[in-house]
XYZ file of C-alpha atoms in Angstrom:
781
model
C 180.131 88.358 142.382
C 183.344 90.439 142.093
C 185.862 90.560 139.248
C 189.593 90.369 140.103
C 190.960 91.063 136.601
C 189.960 92.212 133.126
C 190.205 88.628 131.881
C 187.208 87.658 134.116
C 184.772 90.246 132.659
C 183.381 88.102 129.797
C 182.955 85.207 132.192
C 181.198 87.403 134.741
C 178.925 88.790 132.016
C 177.978 85.260 130.947
C 177.365 84.193 134.531
C 175.192 87.224 135.314
C 173.265 86.639 132.110
C 172.603 82.988 132.998
C 171.663 83.947 136.565
C 169.255 86.543 135.245
C 167.510 83.941 133.088
C 167.267 81.533 136.041
C 165.812 84.255 138.267
C 163.313 85.209 135.544
C 162.207 81.593 135.110
C 161.714 81.289 138.868
C 159.596 84.426 139.033
C 162.108 86.830 140.596
C 161.733 89.459 137.894
C 163.234 92.436 139.741
C 166.409 90.496 140.553
C 166.479 89.151 137.004
C 166.390 92.686 135.602
C 169.332 93.769 137.780
C 171.504 90.797 136.772
C 170.713 91.156 133.058
C 171.362 94.926 133.131
C 174.806 94.311 134.630
C 175.428 91.538 132.093
C 174.639 93.938 129.247
C 176.960 96.606 130.676
C 179.826 94.143 131.204
C 179.459 92.690 127.704
C 179.506 96.163 126.193
C 182.592 97.155 128.254
C 184.628 94.248 126.955
C 183.304 94.533 123.389
C 181.536 91.156 123.355
C 178.855 92.042 120.794
C 177.218 88.613 120.646
C 176.935 88.383 124.425
C 175.566 91.942 124.656
C 173.007 91.112 121.967
C 171.843 87.991 123.819
C 171.645 89.805 127.160
C 169.790 92.783 125.620
C 167.268 90.423 124.039
C 166.795 88.531 127.322
C 166.370 91.783 129.308
C 163.840 93.028 126.731
C 161.834 89.836 127.205
C 161.741 90.401 130.978
C 160.579 94.002 130.532
C 157.905 92.866 128.071
C 156.671 90.329 130.596
C 156.442 93.176 133.117
C 154.386 95.215 130.565
C 157.206 97.790 130.400
C 156.917 98.023 126.615
C 158.983 101.182 126.010
C 162.288 99.869 127.475
C 161.537 96.425 126.050
C 161.211 97.851 122.531
C 164.442 99.839 122.875
C 166.354 96.747 124.014
C 164.876 94.550 121.237
C 165.955 97.139 118.666
C 169.424 97.318 120.257
C 169.707 93.518 120.136
C 168.588 93.471 116.489
C 171.311 95.976 115.537
C 173.969 94.025 117.424
C 172.969 90.677 115.861
C 172.966 92.275 112.407
C 176.478 93.682 112.983
C 177.812 90.146 113.544
C 175.791 88.738 110.614
C 173.161 86.865 112.651
C 170.298 87.862 110.329
C 167.710 85.437 111.726
C 168.288 86.594 115.329
C 168.187 90.225 114.187
C 164.871 89.588 112.410
C 163.335 87.926 115.462
C 164.218 90.894 117.671
C 162.846 93.344 115.102
C 159.604 91.392 115.108
C 159.488 91.506 118.928
C 160.143 95.266 118.875
C 157.222 95.666 116.498
C 154.939 93.748 118.854
C 155.918 96.122 121.672
C 155.007 99.069 119.426
C 151.575 97.507 118.915
C 151.162 97.351 122.698
C 152.200 101.022 122.821
C 149.595 101.805 120.117
C 152.286 103.157 117.804
C 151.386 101.598 114.477
C 153.903 103.534 112.368
C 156.854 102.423 114.547
C 155.519 98.864 114.468
C 155.360 98.908 110.669
C 159.011 100.037 110.493
C 160.213 97.108 112.616
C 157.969 94.522 110.922
C 159.152 95.765 107.532
C 162.819 95.302 108.476
C 162.064 91.891 110.005
C 160.273 90.849 106.824
C 163.295 91.746 104.673
C 165.661 89.847 106.952
C 163.487 86.709 107.085
C 163.173 86.849 103.298
C 167.013 86.818 103.016
C 167.051 83.737 105.204
C 164.373 82.071 103.052
C 161.995 81.628 106.007
C 158.638 81.891 104.202
C 156.557 81.210 107.286
C 158.289 83.989 109.241
C 157.864 86.328 106.253
C 154.142 85.500 106.182
C 153.884 86.131 109.901
C 155.472 89.583 109.571
C 153.350 90.427 106.548
C 150.298 89.518 108.602
C 151.465 91.803 111.418
C 152.177 94.572 108.910
C 148.603 94.189 107.689
C 147.207 94.373 111.235
C 149.136 97.639 111.812
C 147.888 99.120 108.524
C 144.136 98.465 108.838
C 143.319 101.896 110.285
C 145.779 104.092 108.372
C 146.205 102.239 105.086
C 143.412 99.696 104.349
C 144.678 99.108 100.797
C 148.175 98.373 102.138
C 146.690 96.074 104.778
C 144.844 94.133 102.075
C 148.059 93.742 100.039
C 149.969 92.490 103.094
C 147.304 89.937 104.081
C 147.142 88.579 100.534
C 150.956 88.458 100.314
C 151.074 86.587 103.630
C 148.646 83.972 102.302
C 150.823 83.505 99.193
C 153.861 82.739 101.410
C 152.015 80.015 103.287
C 152.106 76.477 101.975
C 150.781 73.384 103.660
C 148.246 72.463 106.346
C 150.770 73.081 109.147
C 150.227 76.819 108.634
C 146.421 76.695 108.698
C 146.201 78.836 111.875
C 147.989 81.817 110.354
C 146.225 81.472 107.011
C 142.871 81.415 108.810
C 143.829 84.592 110.680
C 144.743 86.300 107.390
C 141.409 85.438 105.800
C 139.572 86.567 108.952
C 141.371 89.927 108.883
C 140.511 90.305 105.200
C 136.876 89.539 106.007
C 136.797 92.279 108.669
C 138.523 94.674 106.270
C 135.987 94.029 103.497
C 133.073 94.228 105.938
C 134.142 97.703 107.083
C 134.443 98.749 103.417
C 130.994 97.189 102.644
C 132.587 94.921 100.036
C 129.982 92.340 100.871
C 130.695 89.493 98.440
C 134.457 89.603 99.088
C 133.776 89.623 102.817
C 131.556 86.528 102.538
C 134.319 84.728 100.629
C 137.030 85.712 103.109
C 135.017 84.646 106.162
C 134.060 81.410 104.415
C 137.736 80.597 103.876
C 138.570 81.572 107.458
C 135.795 79.391 108.876
C 136.954 76.348 106.910
C 140.474 76.763 108.299
C 139.421 77.588 111.895
C 137.098 74.598 112.047
C 139.873 72.339 110.729
C 142.203 73.537 113.506
C 139.516 73.533 116.203
C 139.721 77.260 117.021
C 136.222 77.777 118.423
C 136.617 81.427 119.458
C 137.929 82.449 116.041
C 135.111 80.539 114.333
C 132.594 82.271 116.608
C 133.928 85.687 115.576
C 133.594 84.762 111.905
C 130.022 83.512 112.352
C 129.167 86.758 114.140
C 130.579 88.842 111.289
C 128.793 86.720 108.678
C 125.590 87.379 110.637
C 126.260 91.114 110.341
C 126.701 90.717 106.581
C 123.367 88.915 106.262
C 121.703 91.574 108.422
C 123.133 94.263 106.132
C 121.476 92.469 103.207
C 118.184 92.170 105.171
C 118.513 88.379 105.021
C 117.045 87.863 108.487
C 116.913 84.062 108.471
C 120.594 83.532 107.556
C 121.597 86.334 109.956
C 119.820 84.602 112.845
C 121.405 81.251 111.925
C 124.893 82.798 111.913
C 124.382 84.573 115.233
C 123.013 81.363 116.760
C 126.097 79.462 115.535
C 128.392 82.094 117.051
C 126.448 82.043 120.300
C 126.694 78.246 120.685
C 130.495 78.425 120.237
C 130.954 81.322 122.666
C 128.760 80.003 125.480
C 131.419 77.649 126.918
C 134.551 79.728 126.225
C 133.332 83.343 126.472
C 129.899 83.606 128.151
C 129.986 87.396 127.969
C 130.017 87.276 124.171
C 127.202 84.701 124.282
C 125.105 87.137 126.323
C 125.775 89.929 123.805
C 124.642 87.693 120.962
C 121.487 86.611 122.770
C 120.592 90.277 123.322
C 121.306 90.980 119.652
C 119.072 88.066 118.615
C 116.345 89.267 120.964
C 116.392 92.711 119.368
C 116.132 91.206 115.899
C 113.096 89.167 116.944
C 111.607 92.201 118.702
C 112.008 94.372 115.588
C 110.280 91.653 113.586
C 107.423 91.517 116.074
C 108.348 87.934 117.063
C 107.855 88.675 120.735
C 107.897 85.131 122.218
C 111.222 84.436 120.462
C 112.569 87.769 121.708
C 111.615 86.985 125.312
C 113.244 83.541 124.998
C 116.511 85.126 123.807
C 116.542 87.769 126.536
C 115.719 85.151 129.196
C 118.579 82.928 127.980
C 120.914 85.939 128.038
C 119.930 86.700 131.639
C 120.523 83.133 132.784
C 123.973 83.136 131.153
C 124.812 86.535 132.674
C 124.129 85.647 136.318
C 127.384 83.643 136.896
C 129.337 86.548 135.356
C 128.372 88.700 138.373
C 127.885 91.713 136.108
C 124.888 93.694 137.375
C 124.781 95.976 134.320
C 124.570 93.067 131.882
C 121.807 91.396 133.885
C 119.904 94.700 134.061
C 120.314 95.065 130.302
C 118.529 91.724 129.853
C 115.718 92.913 132.148
C 115.398 96.203 130.269
C 115.034 94.454 126.917
C 112.508 91.999 128.316
C 110.610 95.017 129.615
C 110.384 96.548 126.143
C 108.849 93.350 124.767
C 106.308 93.263 127.602
C 105.514 96.871 126.709
C 104.844 95.893 123.078
C 102.615 93.065 124.290
C 100.562 95.532 126.310
C 101.683 94.101 129.680
C 102.627 97.518 131.067
C 102.628 96.441 134.709
C 105.366 93.842 134.194
C 107.213 96.119 131.788
C 107.215 98.968 134.307
C 108.574 96.774 137.112
C 111.410 95.450 134.921
C 112.342 98.892 133.628
C 112.313 100.571 137.054
C 114.587 97.863 138.461
C 116.968 98.077 135.499
C 117.104 101.890 135.647
C 118.029 101.768 139.363
C 120.854 99.322 138.628
C 122.213 101.424 135.774
C 122.155 104.561 137.939
C 123.926 102.761 140.806
C 126.639 101.471 138.448
C 127.121 104.745 136.581
C 126.012 103.254 133.236
C 124.757 106.543 131.787
C 123.874 105.402 128.276
C 121.997 102.338 129.496
C 120.158 104.403 132.124
C 119.163 106.951 129.484
C 117.823 104.215 127.222
C 115.897 102.642 130.086
C 114.332 105.953 131.144
C 113.248 106.514 127.553
C 111.369 103.200 127.571
C 109.968 103.934 131.020
C 108.475 107.204 129.748
C 106.188 105.118 127.517
C 104.744 102.883 130.257
C 104.553 105.094 133.331
C 100.932 105.582 134.478
C 101.594 109.298 134.478
C 100.940 112.532 132.655
C 102.855 113.535 129.567
C 104.648 116.092 131.743
C 106.277 113.236 133.664
C 107.057 111.432 130.406
C 108.710 114.586 129.082
C 110.747 114.885 132.295
C 112.053 111.324 131.903
C 113.009 111.999 128.287
C 114.721 115.268 129.239
C 116.712 113.387 131.884
C 117.718 110.822 129.252
C 119.031 113.608 127.015
C 120.992 115.114 129.925
C 122.597 111.745 130.702
C 123.929 111.282 127.166
C 124.900 114.911 126.574
C 128.369 114.988 125.026
C 128.653 111.198 124.674
C 128.063 111.128 120.911
C 124.974 108.905 121.200
C 123.332 110.328 118.064
C 120.775 107.565 117.514
C 119.604 107.525 121.127
C 119.313 111.320 121.100
C 117.104 111.117 118.006
C 115.009 108.373 119.627
C 114.383 110.646 122.626
C 113.489 113.573 120.377
C 111.061 111.315 118.508
C 109.396 110.367 121.789
C 109.195 114.046 122.795
C 107.343 114.652 119.521
C 104.904 111.925 120.601
C 104.361 113.841 123.845
C 103.352 116.874 121.765
C 100.992 114.678 119.726
C 99.310 113.289 122.844
C 98.925 116.815 124.175
C 97.186 117.784 120.941
C 99.974 120.088 119.719
C 99.775 118.547 116.259
C 101.554 121.225 114.212
C 104.490 121.265 116.607
C 104.576 117.462 116.652
C 104.694 117.327 112.836
C 107.623 119.771 112.790
C 109.563 117.736 115.359
C 108.836 114.421 113.640
C 109.948 115.814 110.275
C 113.188 117.110 111.781
C 113.994 113.740 113.379
C 112.963 111.893 110.223
C 115.377 113.935 108.131
C 118.192 113.102 110.566
C 117.381 109.360 110.442
C 117.380 109.459 106.641
C 120.781 111.136 106.753
C 122.007 108.180 108.820
C 120.316 105.773 106.350
C 118.123 104.457 109.178
C 115.089 104.010 106.968
C 112.979 101.965 109.386
C 113.126 104.663 112.064
C 112.483 107.329 109.451
C 109.400 105.290 108.498
C 108.177 105.375 112.106
C 108.463 109.178 112.079
C 106.488 109.348 108.843
C 103.827 107.071 110.325
C 103.491 109.463 113.250
C 103.283 112.441 110.888
C 100.354 110.648 109.233
C 98.622 110.341 112.614
C 99.091 114.063 113.313
C 97.776 115.081 109.891
C 94.721 112.870 110.360
C 94.016 114.509 113.710
C 94.085 117.901 111.975
C 91.683 116.701 109.270
C 94.318 116.724 106.507
C 93.190 113.349 105.285
C 94.744 113.278 101.813
C 98.243 114.091 103.089
C 97.742 111.739 106.013
C 96.864 108.852 103.694
C 99.976 109.451 101.605
C 102.199 109.487 104.687
C 100.673 106.301 106.111
C 100.843 104.411 102.811
C 104.454 105.452 102.311
C 105.390 104.414 105.861
C 103.619 101.088 105.353
C 105.688 100.465 102.203
C 108.887 101.058 104.200
C 107.896 98.460 106.793
C 106.819 95.926 104.159
C 110.145 96.394 102.393
C 112.086 95.858 105.604
C 109.820 93.003 106.788
C 108.565 94.551 110.059
C 105.023 93.118 110.384
C 104.139 94.861 113.664
C 104.848 98.286 112.166
C 102.934 97.346 109.006
C 99.956 96.539 111.219
C 100.198 99.926 112.961
C 100.069 101.739 109.612
C 97.112 99.570 108.578
C 95.317 100.451 111.806
C 95.758 104.173 111.203
C 94.654 103.827 107.583
C 91.549 101.991 108.741
C 90.672 104.894 111.026
C 91.315 107.438 108.275
C 89.056 105.586 105.841
C 86.400 105.319 108.550
C 86.569 109.067 109.254
C 86.153 109.823 105.548
C 83.304 107.411 104.852
C 85.290 104.764 102.922
C 83.873 101.872 104.905
C 84.985 98.942 102.740
C 88.566 100.247 102.635
C 88.378 100.799 106.383
C 87.286 97.237 107.126
C 90.008 95.743 104.928
C 92.681 97.869 106.619
C 91.430 97.090 110.149
C 91.291 93.354 109.468
C 94.838 93.380 108.040
C 95.969 95.242 111.141
C 94.264 92.857 113.561
C 95.726 89.836 111.803
C 99.178 91.409 112.016
C 98.871 92.199 115.722
C 97.458 88.772 116.544
C 100.406 87.132 114.773
C 102.860 88.853 117.135
C 100.725 88.613 120.288
C 100.268 92.377 120.762
C 97.205 92.199 123.025
C 96.729 95.941 123.530
C 96.896 96.579 119.799
C 94.332 93.840 119.099
C 92.038 95.536 121.623
C 92.532 98.862 119.855
C 91.574 97.371 116.497
C 88.486 95.779 118.066
C 87.569 99.255 119.302
C 88.072 100.740 115.838
C 86.041 97.986 114.192
C 83.270 98.883 116.608
C 83.409 102.402 115.207
C 83.106 101.018 111.690
C 80.078 98.868 112.611
C 78.539 101.913 114.285
C 78.944 103.970 111.125
C 77.259 101.158 109.166
C 74.405 101.024 111.669
C 75.272 97.450 112.612
C 74.620 98.396 116.210
C 74.703 94.932 117.782
C 78.130 94.184 116.270
C 79.352 97.641 117.293
C 78.376 97.223 120.941
C 79.863 93.730 121.039
C 83.159 94.913 119.526
C 83.395 97.910 121.882
C 82.593 95.707 124.877
C 85.266 93.193 123.889
C 87.850 95.986 123.603
C 86.677 97.484 126.926
C 87.273 94.159 128.696
C 90.693 93.673 127.055
C 91.880 97.144 128.079
C 90.522 96.688 131.597
C 92.501 93.419 131.977
C 95.636 95.271 130.840
C 95.037 97.990 133.437
C 94.633 100.703 130.782
C 91.854 102.731 132.353
C 91.974 105.581 129.816
C 91.393 103.356 126.799
C 88.845 101.351 128.719
C 86.989 104.604 129.376
C 87.103 105.501 125.690
C 85.488 102.149 124.885
C 82.801 102.960 127.424
C 82.142 106.214 125.561
C 81.850 104.270 122.334
C 79.410 101.801 123.861
C 77.429 104.902 124.781
C 77.457 105.976 121.130
C 76.170 102.548 120.060
C 73.308 102.505 122.541
C 72.526 106.119 121.556
C 71.900 104.980 118.004
C 69.673 102.241 119.430
C 67.558 104.995 120.925
C 68.700 104.350 124.510
C 69.587 107.983 125.124
C 69.545 107.992 128.913
C 71.805 104.944 129.108
C 74.120 106.526 126.531
C 74.483 109.710 128.574
C 75.120 107.687 131.728
C 77.823 105.540 130.123
C 79.613 108.556 128.681
C 79.331 110.398 131.998
C 80.964 107.515 133.891
C 83.774 107.389 131.315
C 84.373 111.121 131.637
C 85.138 110.667 135.341
C 88.336 108.852 134.288
C 89.174 110.933 131.215
C 88.768 114.389 132.768
C 91.419 113.647 135.401
C 94.220 114.009 132.844
C 94.576 117.192 130.754
C 96.359 115.135 128.102
C 93.029 113.489 127.262
C 91.492 116.753 126.012
C 90.792 115.321 122.561
C 88.984 112.322 124.023
C 87.114 114.516 126.495
C 86.013 116.825 123.666
C 84.621 113.872 121.711
C 82.893 112.505 124.813
C 81.284 115.881 125.587
C 80.057 116.147 121.994
C 78.525 112.667 122.133
C 76.934 113.341 125.482
C 75.491 116.553 124.074
C 73.787 114.493 121.359
C 72.257 112.195 123.972
C 71.007 115.119 126.056
C 69.567 116.759 122.936
C 67.579 113.612 122.122
C 66.348 113.546 125.740
C 65.064 117.100 125.231
C 67.665 118.667 127.543
C 68.741 121.414 125.129
C 70.385 123.642 127.707
C 72.477 120.781 129.090
C 73.349 119.762 125.539
C 74.624 123.276 124.760
C 76.808 123.210 127.882
C 78.533 120.029 126.702
C 78.833 121.357 123.155
C 80.422 124.572 124.429
C 82.996 122.560 126.349
C 83.695 120.286 123.361
C 84.014 123.263 120.991
C 86.414 125.090 123.307
C 88.735 122.096 123.646
C 88.600 121.339 119.908
C 89.451 124.962 119.161
C 92.465 124.781 121.485
C 93.625 121.654 119.646
C 93.146 123.348 116.253
C 90.777 120.494 115.332
C 88.565 122.766 113.253
C 86.493 119.979 111.696
C 85.397 119.043 115.214
C 84.681 122.723 115.946
C 82.402 122.881 112.896
C 80.600 119.700 113.973
C 79.990 121.207 117.406
C 78.532 124.328 115.771
C 76.163 122.266 113.636
C 74.986 120.264 116.635
C 74.415 123.509 118.517
C 72.298 124.620 115.557
C 70.199 121.469 115.966
C 69.601 122.528 119.572
C 68.501 125.964 118.384
C 66.188 124.497 115.755
C 64.462 122.331 118.345
C 63.047 125.499 119.943
C 59.819 126.590 118.145
C 59.793 129.888 116.264
C 61.281 131.613 113.224
C 63.934 133.368 115.301
C 65.276 130.034 116.501
C 65.371 128.652 112.952
C 67.174 131.753 111.712
C 69.728 131.451 114.531
C 70.139 127.768 113.709
C 70.819 128.557 110.049
C 73.280 131.309 110.928
C 75.195 128.787 113.023
C 74.778 125.681 110.864
C 75.355 126.927 107.330
C 78.954 128.197 107.772
C 79.774 124.930 109.559
C 78.242 122.918 106.723
C 80.084 124.956 104.063
C 83.382 124.440 105.889
C 82.809 120.701 106.280
C 81.797 120.417 102.632
C 84.979 122.261 101.597
C 87.087 119.505 103.168
C 86.325 117.247 100.203
C 88.541 119.394 97.983
C 91.665 118.092 99.712
C 91.020 114.663 98.131
C 92.444 113.920 94.691
C 90.187 110.886 94.290
C 86.593 111.479 93.213
C 85.539 108.364 95.144
C 87.029 109.809 98.338
C 85.171 113.093 97.799
C 81.880 111.263 97.278
C 82.442 109.276 100.475
C 83.063 112.468 102.422
C 79.986 114.123 100.983
C 77.875 111.152 102.009
C 78.832 111.642 105.659
C 77.340 115.174 105.712
C 74.408 114.689 103.331
C 71.932 114.396 106.211
C 73.100 117.727 107.630
C 72.607 119.317 104.215
C 69.023 118.058 104.288
C 68.476 119.823 107.624
C 69.633 123.166 106.181
C 67.286 122.924 103.150
C 64.424 121.949 105.467
C 65.004 124.937 107.763
C 65.254 127.374 104.828
C 61.983 125.965 103.468
C 60.258 126.290 106.857
C 61.419 129.910 107.042
C 60.005 130.541 103.566
C 63.286 132.236 102.603
C 63.155 132.045 98.774
C 66.462 133.917 98.380
C 68.283 131.550 100.700
C 66.772 128.511 98.961
C 67.893 129.899 95.588
C 71.397 130.427 96.947
C 71.494 126.909 98.376
C 70.438 125.421 95.025
C 72.998 127.494 93.097
C 75.664 126.547 95.632
C 74.826 122.845 95.315
C 75.112 123.056 91.511
C 78.398 124.960 91.812
C 80.207 121.906 93.178
C 83.797 122.784 92.302
C 86.323 123.142 89.527
C 88.093 120.136 87.988
C 91.851 120.643 87.726
C 94.154 119.022 85.161
C 96.699 121.748 84.445
C 100.225 120.991 85.577
C 101.431 124.531 86.195
C 100.156 124.418 89.786
C 102.125 121.374 90.923
C 103.665 119.156 88.248
C 105.075 116.659 90.715
C 101.782 116.211 92.553
C 99.889 115.673 89.295
C 102.365 113.172 87.940
C 102.515 111.302 91.220
C 98.852 110.377 90.843
C 99.653 108.128 87.862
C 101.618 104.886 88.232
C 104.126 104.337 85.441
C 105.771 100.971 84.814
C 109.239 100.579 86.301
C 110.254 97.814 83.889
C 113.459 98.478 81.998
C 111.754 98.074 78.608
C 108.875 100.454 79.395
C 108.522 103.380 76.964
C 109.942 106.667 78.221
C 107.973 109.934 78.173
C 108.994 113.527 78.390
C 107.097 115.881 80.686
C 104.729 117.114 77.961
C 103.702 113.564 77.032
C 103.278 112.694 80.694
C 101.068 115.717 81.291
C 98.893 114.825 78.318
C 98.593 111.323 79.733
C 97.539 112.733 83.088
C 94.888 114.921 81.478
C 93.427 111.954 79.595
C 93.341 109.950 82.818
C 91.581 112.758 84.665
C 88.964 113.058 81.966
C 88.444 109.317 82.203
C 87.452 109.914 85.807
C 89.854 107.704 87.783
C 91.402 110.732 89.482
C 89.747 114.157 89.469
C 91.544 116.783 91.528
C 89.293 119.768 92.256
C 89.514 123.271 93.596
C 86.806 124.894 95.724
C 84.085 126.539 93.596
C 84.298 130.262 92.793
C 82.017 132.765 94.490
C 78.903 133.264 92.401
C 77.599 136.755 91.643
C 73.832 136.902 90.918
C 72.489 139.325 88.271
C 71.743 141.894 90.946
C 75.326 141.737 92.253
C 74.538 139.646 95.323
C 77.170 137.020 96.178
C 75.535 133.627 96.657
C 75.669 132.745 100.391
C 78.079 135.683 100.738
C 77.562 136.352 104.444
C 77.885 132.634 105.248
C 81.070 132.244 103.191
C 82.521 135.190 105.083
C 81.564 133.491 108.346
C 83.384 130.336 107.241
C 86.625 132.280 106.740
C 86.157 134.098 110.056
C 85.320 131.055 112.166
C 87.442 128.291 110.703
C 90.117 129.828 108.496
C 90.354 131.158 104.983
C 89.166 128.888 102.154
C 90.913 130.053 98.978
C 88.510 130.098 96.003
C 88.909 131.039 92.333
C 87.770 134.461 91.151
C 84.071 135.415 91.312
C 81.918 134.151 88.421
C 78.730 135.878 87.225
C 75.564 133.794 87.018
C 73.752 134.426 83.720
C-alpha cells in the first residue's frame, strides 16, 4: 500500500489500522503488529489524534495478547493521554485501566496503583459507578502487600459503589479479598463475616472455584480456633467443589484432611483421605504428588505399628522425590524413614543428617526443627540422656517461639522420658503431666495416651501401683481407640510389669506373653525379646529359676546384636544374675552383674548401678563366713543409702513412702547381716540413721516458685488475691497438714565420741554414685 499524496495519509492510516485488526483476529499477530505500528506513525504524522489513539490502543492489545506487557503498557498510557487531549474521558479511563493491568503482570504494584487511580477519577467524572468499583477493587488488589489498610478502604469503597444483583460477581470478589486480608491479619470474626458474604454471592452466581477457595479459607479459620469438626466440614466442602474443576487442589485438600485426622490419631480416616488423594492424583500424571500421598500413608502405617508396609511406601516415595529433584519432600520422607528402618541409630542419624543437608538454605525452619528433635531421640535411644535433654529443650524453645505448642509438648514429653531414665522421677512427672495437659488442650488423644503410658511406668518404678494401673489403662484405651497396635502391645508389656510388682504372677506372665506375640506379629524383634526377658522375670518369681535364666539368655541373643540396646541388655543381665544367684551359681551371677553395672555406669543410670552393687552384695553374703558378710555390708550399705536418698527428690510424702517400700526388704538384709556379725556399733548407727529420716522444708527462701507451685489456687475471677507473704503462710499451713511435705536429706550425725554415724559408708556413697548434699552435722545428745 503506497501513498501518492499527503491527502491520502489519513486514509492509509485508517486502512492499515483496520487491516491490523483483521490480521489480529485471524491469528496473524506479527503482521498485525507491523500494520498497526505503521498506522500509529501515519496518524501521528498527519496530526490525527483520535486515529493515533485508537491505533495505539489496538496495538497495545496485540502486545498484551503476546505477553509483551512493557510495550503494551506504554501504548495504553499513550492512548489514554491522546483520548484525554480530545476529551474522550471514558476511552482514556479504559486505557488507563488496561495499563494498570499490564503493570500487575509486570509485578509493579506502585505503577499499577497510579494508573488505576487515574482511571478511577475519570470513570467517576463519567458517573460510571460500576467501572469506579472495578478500579477500586483493582487498587485494593495492588495494595494488599504494601498498604493493607489502604486495600481494606478500597475494597469497602468498591462495595459501596455496587448496586444491584447484576454486579454480584465483583461484590463477591471484594468480600473474598477482604476475607483473605482479615485472615492474614488474624482478624478472625471479620474474616468469617467477609467469607460468609462472599460465599452467599459466589453460590448465587454459580462460581464453584471461588466458593471452593472461600470454604478452604473458612476451614483455616476454624483450624486456627481449634474447631476441628467445622474445619473438616469446610475443607470437605472445598474439596467436593474442586474435584471436578481443579483436581490438583482437591488432592491438596485431601492430604490436608489426612494430616488433620493423623494428628488427631484418627488413623483409618487419615488413610481414607490419603488413598482418595492418590486416586485423584493419578490422572494428573504428577509423580511427586502421587509420592506425597504414599509418604503420608506410610506415616500412618508407622503410627499403627505396621513398619513393613510403612517402610516400603516411604522408600518408594523417597526414590521418586530424589528422581524429580523435590528436595524438601525427599528430606521429609527420609526423616520418616529414619524412624522405621530396621537399622542402628547410626543409620537413623545418617538419614536425618541427609535430610538437613537437603533443606540447607531453603528456609524450612519447621522441618529443620523436626529433624533436630529426631536426632535428640537418637541420643535418647543410645542412652545419652543428658545430651538428649539439652537438645530437646533447645528444640522446644524454638517451637514455642514459633507458637507451635503441640510440637513443643512432644519435646517436653521426651524430656520427661529422659529424666525418668536418669532416675529424676519428680521432675519427670512434672514434665509428663505438663505435656499431657498440652495434648488434652489441643485434643490429640494419641499423644495424651503416650504421656499416660510414660506416667504409668514412672509410677510403677516408684512403687505407686494404683496410680500406675490407672495411667496404663487410660493409655491402652487411648491407643485402642486409634488402632495403634504396637502401642497397645507396649502397654500390655508395662501392665505385665505392674502385675509382677504386685506378685500377681499369672496375670504378669499372660500380659507379657500377649505383648510378646503382638510384637512378633509386627516384626519388632527387639521389643519381642524384651517381653521374653520379662516373662523370665515372672517365672523367676514363681521359683522357676532355670527356665527364667534360659528365657533371658535367648532374648539376649537378639538384644546384644545392637549396641543401642545397652539399657535393655543391662537390665537383662541383672535379671539373669538374680536367676543364677537363686540357682547357686554365684560366680556366674557376679559376671552378669559386672556387665550390667558397667553398662549402667556408661549410661549414667546410677540407680541401676546401685541395684547391681546390692545384688552383688547378696552374692557375697551367700558365701559362709564373717569376711563375706563384712564384704557384703561394705558393698550393700552405700548402695542402700544412695537408693534411700532418692526419696528426697519427691515433694509428696506419699511418693516418698512408696519409694521406701520398694527397698524395705533390702534394708532388712542389712540389719540381718549386721546382727549376724555382732557389730553393735554398726547396729547403733543403723538405728540412729533410720530415726534420722530427713528434714521437713517449708521455708520459701530456697525456691519460692517451686513451693508455691505445689498449691493449686483458684483461677476464678472472684477468687481472693494474696500477696507473697500470705501465700507462703498458706503453703506452710498446708505442709504442716501433711498433704505435701518437701524434705532435704538428713544431716550427718556426730556421736558423743565424735564418730560420724555411718561415716565411711556415706563417704562411699559420694565416691561411687555422686555427691549427696546434706545439711550441717548435728550432734547426738
